[in-house]
Coordinates of C-alpha atoms in Angstrom, one line a residue:
Chain A
X269 CA -51.3 -130.3 -112.6
X270 CA -52.2 -128.9 -109.1
X271 CA -54.5 -125.8 -109.0
X272 CA -52.4 -123.0 -110.6
X273 CA -53.2 -120.5 -107.8
X274 CA -52.0 -122.9 -105.1
X275 CA -48.8 -123.5 -107.0
X276 CA -48.1 -119.8 -107.3
X277 CA -48.5 -119.4 -103.6
X278 CA -45.7 -121.9 -103.0
X279 CA -43.1 -119.6 -104.7
X280 CA -40.6 -118.5 -102.1
X281 CA -39.1 -115.0 -101.9
X282 CA -35.4 -114.9 -102.8
X283 CA -32.9 -112.3 -101.6
X284 CA -30.9 -110.7 -104.4
X285 CA -27.1 -111.2 -104.6
X286 CA -25.4 -108.8 -102.2
X287 CA -23.0 -107.8 -105.1
X288 CA -25.9 -106.4 -107.1
X289 CA -25.8 -103.0 -105.3
X290 CA -22.1 -102.5 -106.2
X291 CA -22.9 -103.4 -109.8
X292 CA -25.7 -100.8 -109.9
X293 CA -23.5 -98.1 -108.4
X294 CA -20.9 -98.9 -111.0
X295 CA -23.4 -98.7 -113.8
X296 CA -24.6 -95.3 -112.5
X297 CA -21.0 -94.1 -112.3
X298 CA -20.2 -95.3 -115.8
X299 CA -23.3 -93.6 -117.2
X300 CA -22.4 -90.3 -115.6
X301 CA -18.9 -90.4 -117.1
X302 CA -20.4 -91.2 -120.5
X303 CA -23.1 -88.5 -120.4
X304 CA -20.8 -85.6 -119.2
X305 CA -20.1 -83.5 -122.3
X306 CA -16.3 -83.2 -121.8
X307 CA -15.8 -82.0 -125.4
X308 CA -18.2 -79.1 -125.0
X309 CA -16.7 -78.2 -121.6
X310 CA -13.2 -78.2 -123.1
X311 CA -14.3 -75.8 -125.9
X312 CA -16.0 -73.6 -123.4
X313 CA -12.9 -73.5 -121.2
X314 CA -10.7 -72.5 -124.2
X315 CA -13.1 -69.7 -125.2
X316 CA -13.2 -68.4 -121.6
X317 CA -9.4 -68.4 -121.7
X318 CA -9.2 -66.4 -125.0
X319 CA -11.8 -63.9 -123.7
X320 CA -9.9 -63.4 -120.5
X321 CA -6.6 -62.8 -122.4
X322 CA -8.3 -60.3 -124.7
X323 CA -9.7 -58.4 -121.8
X324 CA -6.4 -58.3 -120.0
X325 CA -4.7 -57.0 -123.2
X326 CA -7.3 -54.3 -123.7
X327 CA -6.9 -53.1 -120.1
X328 CA -3.1 -53.2 -120.1
X329 CA -2.4 -51.7 -123.6
X330 CA -3.3 -47.9 -122.9
X331 CA -0.9 -47.8 -119.9
X332 CA 1.9 -48.9 -122.2
X333 CA 1.3 -46.0 -124.7
X334 CA 3.8 -43.1 -124.4
X335 CA 2.5 -39.7 -123.5
X336 CA 3.6 -38.2 -126.8
X337 CA 1.6 -40.9 -128.6
X338 CA -1.4 -39.9 -126.5
X339 CA -1.0 -36.2 -127.5
X340 CA -0.8 -37.3 -131.1
X341 CA -4.0 -39.2 -130.6
X342 CA -5.9 -36.1 -129.4
X343 CA -8.0 -34.6 -132.1
X344 CA -6.7 -31.3 -133.5
X345 CA -9.9 -29.4 -132.8
X346 CA -10.7 -30.8 -129.4
X347 CA -9.2 -28.1 -127.1
X348 CA -7.8 -25.5 -129.3
X349 CA -9.6 -22.3 -130.3
X350 CA -8.8 -21.0 -133.7
X351 CA -9.6 -17.5 -134.7
X352 CA -10.2 -16.9 -138.3
X353 CA -9.3 -13.2 -138.0
X354 CA -5.7 -13.8 -136.8
Chain B
X1264 CA -34.5 -91.0 -98.2
X1265 CA -31.2 -91.6 -99.8
X1266 CA -30.6 -94.1 -102.7
X1267 CA -28.9 -96.7 -100.6
X1268 CA -31.8 -96.8 -98.1
X1269 CA -34.3 -97.1 -101.0
X1270 CA -32.2 -100.0 -102.4
X1271 CA -32.0 -101.8 -99.1
X1272 CA -35.8 -101.5 -98.6
X1273 CA -37.0 -102.3 -102.1
X1274 CA -34.4 -104.4 -103.8
X1275 CA -36.0 -107.7 -102.7
X1276 CA -39.4 -106.6 -104.0
X1277 CA -37.9 -105.6 -107.4
X1278 CA -35.8 -108.7 -107.8
X1279 CA -38.7 -111.1 -106.9
X1280 CA -41.2 -109.3 -109.2
X1281 CA -38.6 -109.5 -112.0
X1282 CA -38.1 -113.2 -111.2
X1283 CA -41.8 -113.9 -111.8
X1284 CA -41.6 -112.4 -115.2
X1285 CA -38.4 -114.0 -116.5
X1286 CA -38.0 -117.0 -114.2
X1287 CA -34.2 -117.0 -114.1
X1288 CA -31.6 -115.3 -111.9
X1289 CA -29.5 -113.6 -114.6
X1290 CA -32.3 -111.8 -116.3
X1291 CA -33.9 -110.8 -113.0
X1292 CA -30.6 -109.3 -111.9
X1293 CA -30.4 -107.4 -115.2
X1294 CA -33.9 -106.0 -114.8
X1295 CA -33.2 -105.1 -111.1
X1296 CA -30.2 -103.1 -112.3
X1297 CA -32.2 -101.3 -114.9
X1298 CA -34.9 -100.4 -112.4
X1299 CA -32.5 -99.0 -109.8
X1300 CA -30.7 -96.9 -112.4
X1301 CA -34.1 -95.3 -113.3
X1302 CA -34.9 -95.0 -109.6
X1303 CA -31.6 -93.2 -109.0
X1304 CA -32.5 -90.5 -111.5
X1305 CA -35.9 -89.6 -110.0
X1306 CA -36.0 -90.7 -106.4
X1307 CA -35.6 -87.2 -105.0
X1308 CA -39.0 -86.2 -106.3
X1309 CA -40.7 -88.7 -103.9
X1310 CA -41.6 -87.8 -100.4
X1311 CA -44.2 -90.4 -99.3
X1312 CA -43.0 -93.9 -98.7
X1313 CA -46.2 -95.4 -100.1
X1314 CA -46.0 -93.4 -103.3
X1315 CA -42.4 -94.5 -103.7
X1316 CA -43.3 -98.2 -103.3
X1317 CA -46.1 -97.9 -105.9
X1318 CA -43.8 -96.1 -108.3
X1319 CA -41.1 -98.7 -107.9
X1320 CA -43.6 -101.5 -108.6
X1321 CA -44.7 -99.6 -111.7
X1322 CA -41.1 -99.1 -113.0
X1323 CA -40.4 -102.8 -112.3
X1324 CA -43.4 -104.0 -114.2
X1325 CA -42.7 -101.8 -117.2
X1326 CA -39.0 -102.6 -117.2
X1327 CA -39.6 -106.3 -117.0
X1328 CA -42.1 -106.2 -119.9
X1329 CA -39.8 -104.1 -122.0
X1330 CA -36.9 -106.5 -121.3
X1331 CA -39.0 -109.5 -122.3
X1332 CA -40.0 -107.7 -125.6
X1333 CA -36.4 -106.9 -126.4
X1334 CA -35.3 -110.5 -125.7
X1335 CA -38.2 -112.0 -127.8
X1336 CA -37.2 -109.7 -130.7
X1337 CA -33.7 -111.1 -130.5
X1338 CA -35.0 -114.7 -130.3
X1339 CA -37.3 -114.1 -133.3
X1340 CA -34.3 -112.8 -135.2
X1341 CA -32.5 -116.0 -134.4
X1342 CA -35.5 -117.9 -135.7
X1343 CA -36.3 -121.1 -133.7
X1344 CA -38.8 -123.9 -134.1
X1345 CA -41.7 -123.4 -131.6
X1346 CA -41.7 -127.0 -130.3
X1347 CA -38.0 -126.8 -129.6
X1348 CA -38.6 -123.5 -127.7
X1349 CA -41.2 -125.1 -125.4
X1350 CA -38.9 -128.0 -124.5
X1351 CA -36.0 -125.6 -124.1
X1352 CA -38.0 -123.5 -121.8
X1353 CA -38.8 -126.3 -119.4
X1354 CA -35.2 -127.4 -119.5
X1355 CA -33.9 -123.9 -118.9
X1356 CA -36.4 -123.0 -116.2
X1357 CA -34.4 -121.8 -113.3
X1358 CA -36.6 -120.0 -110.9
X1359 CA -34.7 -119.9 -107.6
X1360 CA -37.9 -119.5 -105.6
X1361 CA -39.4 -122.7 -106.8
X1362 CA -38.8 -126.0 -104.9
X1363 CA -37.2 -128.8 -106.8
X1364 CA -40.3 -131.1 -106.4
X1365 CA -42.5 -128.5 -108.0
X1366 CA -40.1 -127.5 -110.7
X1367 CA -41.7 -129.4 -113.7
X1368 CA -45.2 -128.3 -112.8
X1369 CA -44.1 -124.7 -112.2
X1370 CA -42.2 -124.7 -115.5
X1371 CA -45.4 -125.7 -117.3
X1372 CA -47.4 -123.2 -115.4
X1373 CA -45.0 -120.3 -116.1
X1374 CA -44.9 -121.3 -119.8
X1375 CA -48.7 -120.8 -119.8
X1376 CA -48.5 -117.5 -117.8
X1377 CA -45.9 -116.2 -120.3
X1378 CA -48.5 -116.7 -123.1
X1379 CA -51.0 -114.4 -121.4
X1380 CA -51.4 -110.8 -122.6
X1381 CA -49.2 -108.4 -120.6
X1382 CA -51.9 -106.9 -118.4
X1383 CA -53.3 -110.3 -117.4
X1384 CA -49.9 -111.6 -116.7
X1385 CA -49.1 -108.6 -114.5
X1386 CA -52.4 -108.8 -112.5
X1387 CA -51.9 -112.5 -111.9
X1388 CA -48.3 -112.1 -110.7
X1389 CA -49.0 -109.1 -108.4
X1390 CA -52.2 -110.6 -106.9
X1391 CA -51.3 -114.3 -106.6
X1392 CA -47.5 -114.4 -106.3
X1393 CA -46.8 -111.0 -104.6
X1394 CA -50.0 -111.3 -102.7
X1395 CA -50.9 -107.6 -103.1
X1396 CA -54.5 -106.4 -102.7
X1397 CA -56.7 -105.5 -105.6
X1398 CA -56.5 -101.9 -104.5
X1399 CA -52.7 -101.9 -104.5
X1400 CA -52.6 -103.5 -107.9
X1401 CA -55.1 -100.9 -109.2
X1402 CA -52.8 -98.1 -107.9
X1403 CA -49.7 -99.6 -109.5
X1404 CA -51.5 -100.1 -112.9
X1405 CA -53.4 -96.9 -112.6
X1406 CA -56.8 -98.7 -113.1
X1407 CA -59.9 -99.1 -111.0
X1408 CA -60.1 -102.1 -108.6
X1409 CA -63.1 -103.3 -110.7
X1410 CA -61.0 -103.2 -113.9
X1411 CA -58.3 -105.2 -112.0
X1412 CA -60.9 -107.8 -110.9
X1413 CA -62.1 -108.2 -114.5
X1414 CA -58.6 -108.6 -115.9
X1415 CA -57.9 -111.2 -113.2
X1416 CA -61.0 -113.2 -114.2
X1417 CA -60.0 -113.1 -117.8
X1418 CA -56.4 -114.2 -116.8
X1419 CA -57.8 -117.2 -114.9
X1420 CA -60.0 -118.3 -117.8
X1421 CA -57.2 -117.9 -120.4
X1422 CA -54.7 -119.6 -118.2
X1423 CA -56.9 -122.7 -117.9
X1424 CA -57.4 -122.8 -121.7
X1425 CA -53.7 -122.5 -122.3
X1426 CA -52.8 -125.2 -119.8
X1427 CA -55.4 -127.6 -121.3
X1428 CA -54.0 -126.9 -124.8
X1429 CA -50.4 -127.4 -123.7
X1430 CA -51.3 -130.7 -121.9
X1431 CA -53.0 -131.9 -125.1
X1432 CA -49.8 -131.1 -127.0
X1433 CA -47.7 -133.0 -124.5
X1434 CA -50.0 -136.1 -124.7
X1435 CA -49.8 -136.1 -128.5

C-alpha cells in the first residue's frame, strides 16, 4: 500500500446534493410542528375564554337588578337612625 | 448571518468531514442534516465567523462520532461475523471523493482508520484530509497544540500496526 498520508491527500472534496438544503428545512419545519404544545395551548385558550365570560357576567349582572331589589339588598341599619325612646 | 448563508458557506465543509468518517454518501447526508438542525437552533449566539467555523467543525465531529456509535450498536444487535464485515466493508466502500484507481487501497486504509480510537481518528482526518493546522485542530478539540501533535503521532503508529495486521490477515 502507498504511504497512508499521501493516499489521504488524494481525497477530493465533494459538493453536497443541492436538494439537501430543502431536506434540512423540511426537518426543521417538521420538528417545530412536533414540539409546539398544541394541547396545552388549546386548554389555555379555553380557560381564558371561561374567565372572560365570567368577568363579563360579573360586570353585566348588577345593571340588570331592579331598583327594588337593590333597596332590599341594603342593610337595615345602614342609613336609618333608630331612637330607643320613641 | 442568517441560516441560509451559514449553510451555503459551511455545508461543503460539514459534508466532506462527515464523508471521511462514514465513507458513503447516504450516511454523510444524514450527518449533515443532523448538524445543520443543531446549527439552526443556536447560530444566533455566534458573532465572529471564525468562532462559528470552529463550532461547526466541533458539532460535525461529535455528530459523526455519535452517528457511528449508534450505527455500530444496531450492527452488533444484528450480530455479524467479523471476517464477513471486513469483506463487506471493502465491497460497500463508496466514498465519492476517492478516485476509482485508488478505491481498493483507500477502502483498506479507511478500514484501518475506523479501528483507531475516536480522538486519533479525528486528529488524523482533520490534519491530513481536511488539511487544517495543528492550532485549528487544537481549537476544535479544545486541546493544546502539543496534545494534538502527540495524538497524531500515536495515530500514525497505531495506523501502521493495524495496516500490517490487516495485510497479514489478507495474506493468510
